[in-house]
């Protein structure tokens, strides 16, 4: 009996080690987020599900009487960053927003205010699908933008330095 218990416990431990879960950190706030140093994700990297569309103000999702539930799904392998900042605008302070990662609910946020608000997701995996879905009592939501921290391309830095040096050399030659 004791051996069966030990083998079972060993199997559970191996199962936890073989399929590690992810730890997603979520922060929210009201108002317009600081976006200096953040680049906007192109809407074409994801897909709209249900009733919604891209406008000059962002992506609007509207509740409908028939399925599917309005949502926006983003393929994380194209973003290549473990941090995203989502900027929303709500027409009223009611309802919920559901955040899924690979079909698993990872967060449910209550719409905190009428007007602008934001959500920051950290520790995202390198691949998978992130879905922002309208929850219960949410009639509409404007996603003003999805942003990731801008990074300088490491392979571009040497060419930038060479360009600066060549430019400095040309200025020096002209000034002589």
C-alpha positions as semicolon CSV with decimal commas, in nm:
position;residue;x (nm);y (nm);z (nm)
1;X;0,000;0,000;0,000
2;X;0,284;0,236;0,089
3;X;0,462;0,162;-0,243
4;X;0,145;0,245;-0,439
5;X;0,117;0,575;-0,254
6;X;0,483;0,661;-0,323
7;X;0,448;0,572;-0,692
8;X;0,132;0,785;-0,712
9;X;0,304;1,078;-0,542
10;X;0,602;1,042;-0,776
11;X;0,366;1,043;-1,076
12;X;0,197;1,362;-0,957
13;X;0,534;1,536;-0,906
14;X;0,653;1,431;-1,252
15;X;0,322;1,557;-1,394
16;X;0,372;1,899;-1,235
17;X;0,730;1,920;-1,360
18;X;0,644;1,799;-1,709
19;X;0,359;2,049;-1,757
20;X;0,465;2,368;-1,586
21;X;0,192;2,629;-1,559
22;X;0,244;2,990;-1,641
23;X;0,231;3,278;-1,404
24;X;0,074;3,583;-1,562
25;X;0,097;3,915;-1,379
26;X;-0,188;4,158;-1,446
27;X;-0,202;4,526;-1,350
28;X;-0,485;4,767;-1,427
29;X;-0,536;5,139;-1,396
30;X;-0,766;5,417;-1,503
31;X;-0,691;5,705;-1,735
32;X;-0,454;5,715;-2,030
33;X;-0,146;5,496;-1,980
34;X;0,207;5,621;-2,035
35;X;0,311;5,494;-2,376
36;X;0,659;5,645;-2,417
37;X;0,891;5,362;-2,518
38;X;0,600;5,139;-2,624
39;X;0,523;5,034;-2,983
40;X;0,172;4,952;-3,104
41;X;0,088;4,602;-3,224
42;X;-0,053;4,598;-3,577
43;X;-0,419;4,489;-3,577
44;X;-0,339;4,254;-3,869
45;X;-0,142;4,027;-3,633
46;X;-0,466;3,913;-3,473
47;X;-0,823;3,839;-3,567
48;X;-1,162;3,974;-3,471
49;X;-1,421;3,721;-3,363
50;X;-1,786;3,819;-3,357
51;X;-1,918;4,171;-3,403
52;X;-1,638;4,427;-3,425
53;X;-1,409;4,622;-3,651
54;X;-1,110;4,851;-3,674
55;X;-1,180;5,225;-3,684
56;X;-0,955;5,532;-3,674
57;X;-0,984;5,524;-3,292
58;X;-0,895;5,156;-3,248
59;X;-1,075;4,823;-3,250
60;X;-1,435;4,830;-3,135
61;X;-1,609;4,517;-3,005
62;X;-1,988;4,524;-2,970
63;X;-2,212;4,273;-2,798
64;X;-2,454;4,087;-3,022
65;X;-2,764;3,881;-2,954
66;X;-2,618;3,577;-3,130
67;X;-2,288;3,389;-3,092
68;X;-1,992;3,409;-3,123
69;X;-1,892;3,629;-2,832
70;X;-1,707;3,940;-2,957
71;X;-1,334;3,915;-2,900
72;X;-0,991;3,989;-3,042
73;X;-0,734;3,712;-3,060
74;X;-0,362;3,784;-3,095
75;X;-0,091;3,535;-3,190
76;X;0,190;3,600;-2,939
77;X;0,463;3,449;-3,158
78;X;0,442;3,761;-3,378
79;X;0,476;4,001;-3,084
80;X;0,785;3,836;-2,933
81;X;0,762;4,013;-2,600
82;X;0,664;3,895;-2,255
83;X;0,489;4,222;-2,167
84;X;0,185;4,388;-2,327
85;X;-0,008;4,701;-2,235
86;X;-0,372;4,714;-2,351
87;X;-0,541;5,054;-2,370
88;X;-0,923;5,049;-2,350
89;X;-1,206;5,298;-2,357
90;X;-1,547;5,204;-2,220
91;X;-1,876;5,378;-2,297
92;X;-2,007;5,288;-1,949
93;X;-1,863;5,160;-1,621
94;X;-2,028;4,819;-1,625
95;X;-1,938;4,470;-1,733
96;X;-1,634;4,249;-1,747
97;X;-1,346;4,175;-1,981
98;X;-1,214;3,819;-2,001
99;X;-0,850;3,747;-2,084
100;X;-0,770;3,401;-2,218
101;X;-0,434;3,248;-2,294
102;X;-0,457;2,939;-2,517
103;X;-0,826;2,893;-2,436
104;X;-0,760;2,910;-2,060
105;X;-0,915;3,195;-1,862
106;X;-0,628;3,379;-1,691
107;X;-0,803;3,697;-1,579
108;X;-1,144;3,854;-1,549
109;X;-1,137;4,232;-1,509
110;X;-1,431;4,449;-1,415
111;X;-1,462;4,760;-1,627
112;X;-1,337;5,016;-1,373
113;X;-1,465;5,338;-1,526
114;X;-1,641;5,510;-1,811
115;X;-1,369;5,637;-2,041
116;X;-1,002;5,538;-2,070
117;X;-0,838;5,261;-1,870
118;X;-0,555;5,014;-1,921
119;X;-0,431;4,667;-1,841
120;X;-0,071;4,547;-1,839
121;X;0,012;4,178;-1,881
122;X;0,357;4,053;-1,780
123;X;0,530;3,715;-1,803
124;X;0,353;3,616;-2,124
125;X;0,479;3,303;-2,302
126;X;0,674;3,337;-2,628
127;X;0,394;3,173;-2,826
128;X;0,026;3,100;-2,793
129;X;-0,294;3,295;-2,841
130;X;-0,409;3,582;-2,623
131;X;-0,781;3,658;-2,645
132;X;-0,961;3,965;-2,510
133;X;-1,331;3,886;-2,486
134;X;-1,638;4,082;-2,382
135;X;-1,780;3,940;-2,062
136;X;-2,125;3,961;-1,914
137;X;-2,306;4,298;-1,915
138;X;-2,045;4,455;-2,146
139;X;-2,223;4,617;-2,440
140;X;-1,919;4,761;-2,614
141;X;-1,548;4,813;-2,570
142;X;-1,300;5,018;-2,766
143;X;-0,949;4,873;-2,765
144;X;-0,749;5,189;-2,839
145;X;-0,431;4,989;-2,883
146;X;-0,218;4,697;-2,772
147;X;0,144;4,791;-2,703
148;X;0,474;4,618;-2,632
149;X;0,802;4,768;-2,507
150;X;1,004;4,893;-2,805
151;X;1,346;4,738;-2,838
152;X;1,641;4,830;-3,052
153;X;1,718;4,549;-3,292
154;X;2,051;4,403;-3,165
155;X;2,171;4,325;-3,517
156;X;2,093;4,685;-3,623
157;X;2,315;4,851;-3,361
158;X;2,649;4,787;-3,542
159;X;2,511;4,936;-3,865
160;X;2,382;5,238;-3,675
161;X;2,728;5,290;-3,520
162;X;2,895;5,255;-3,862
163;X;2,648;5,509;-4,004
164;X;2,720;5,756;-3,726
165;X;3,096;5,714;-3,774
166;X;3,073;5,758;-4,153
167;X;2,850;6,063;-4,104
168;X;3,094;6,213;-3,853
169;X;3,382;6,146;-4,090
170;X;3,200;6,318;-4,378
171;X;3,119;6,620;-4,161
172;X;3,483;6,637;-4,051
173;X;3,602;6,621;-4,415
174;X;3,360;6,893;-4,524
175;X;3,454;7,118;-4,230
176;X;3,831;7,091;-4,305
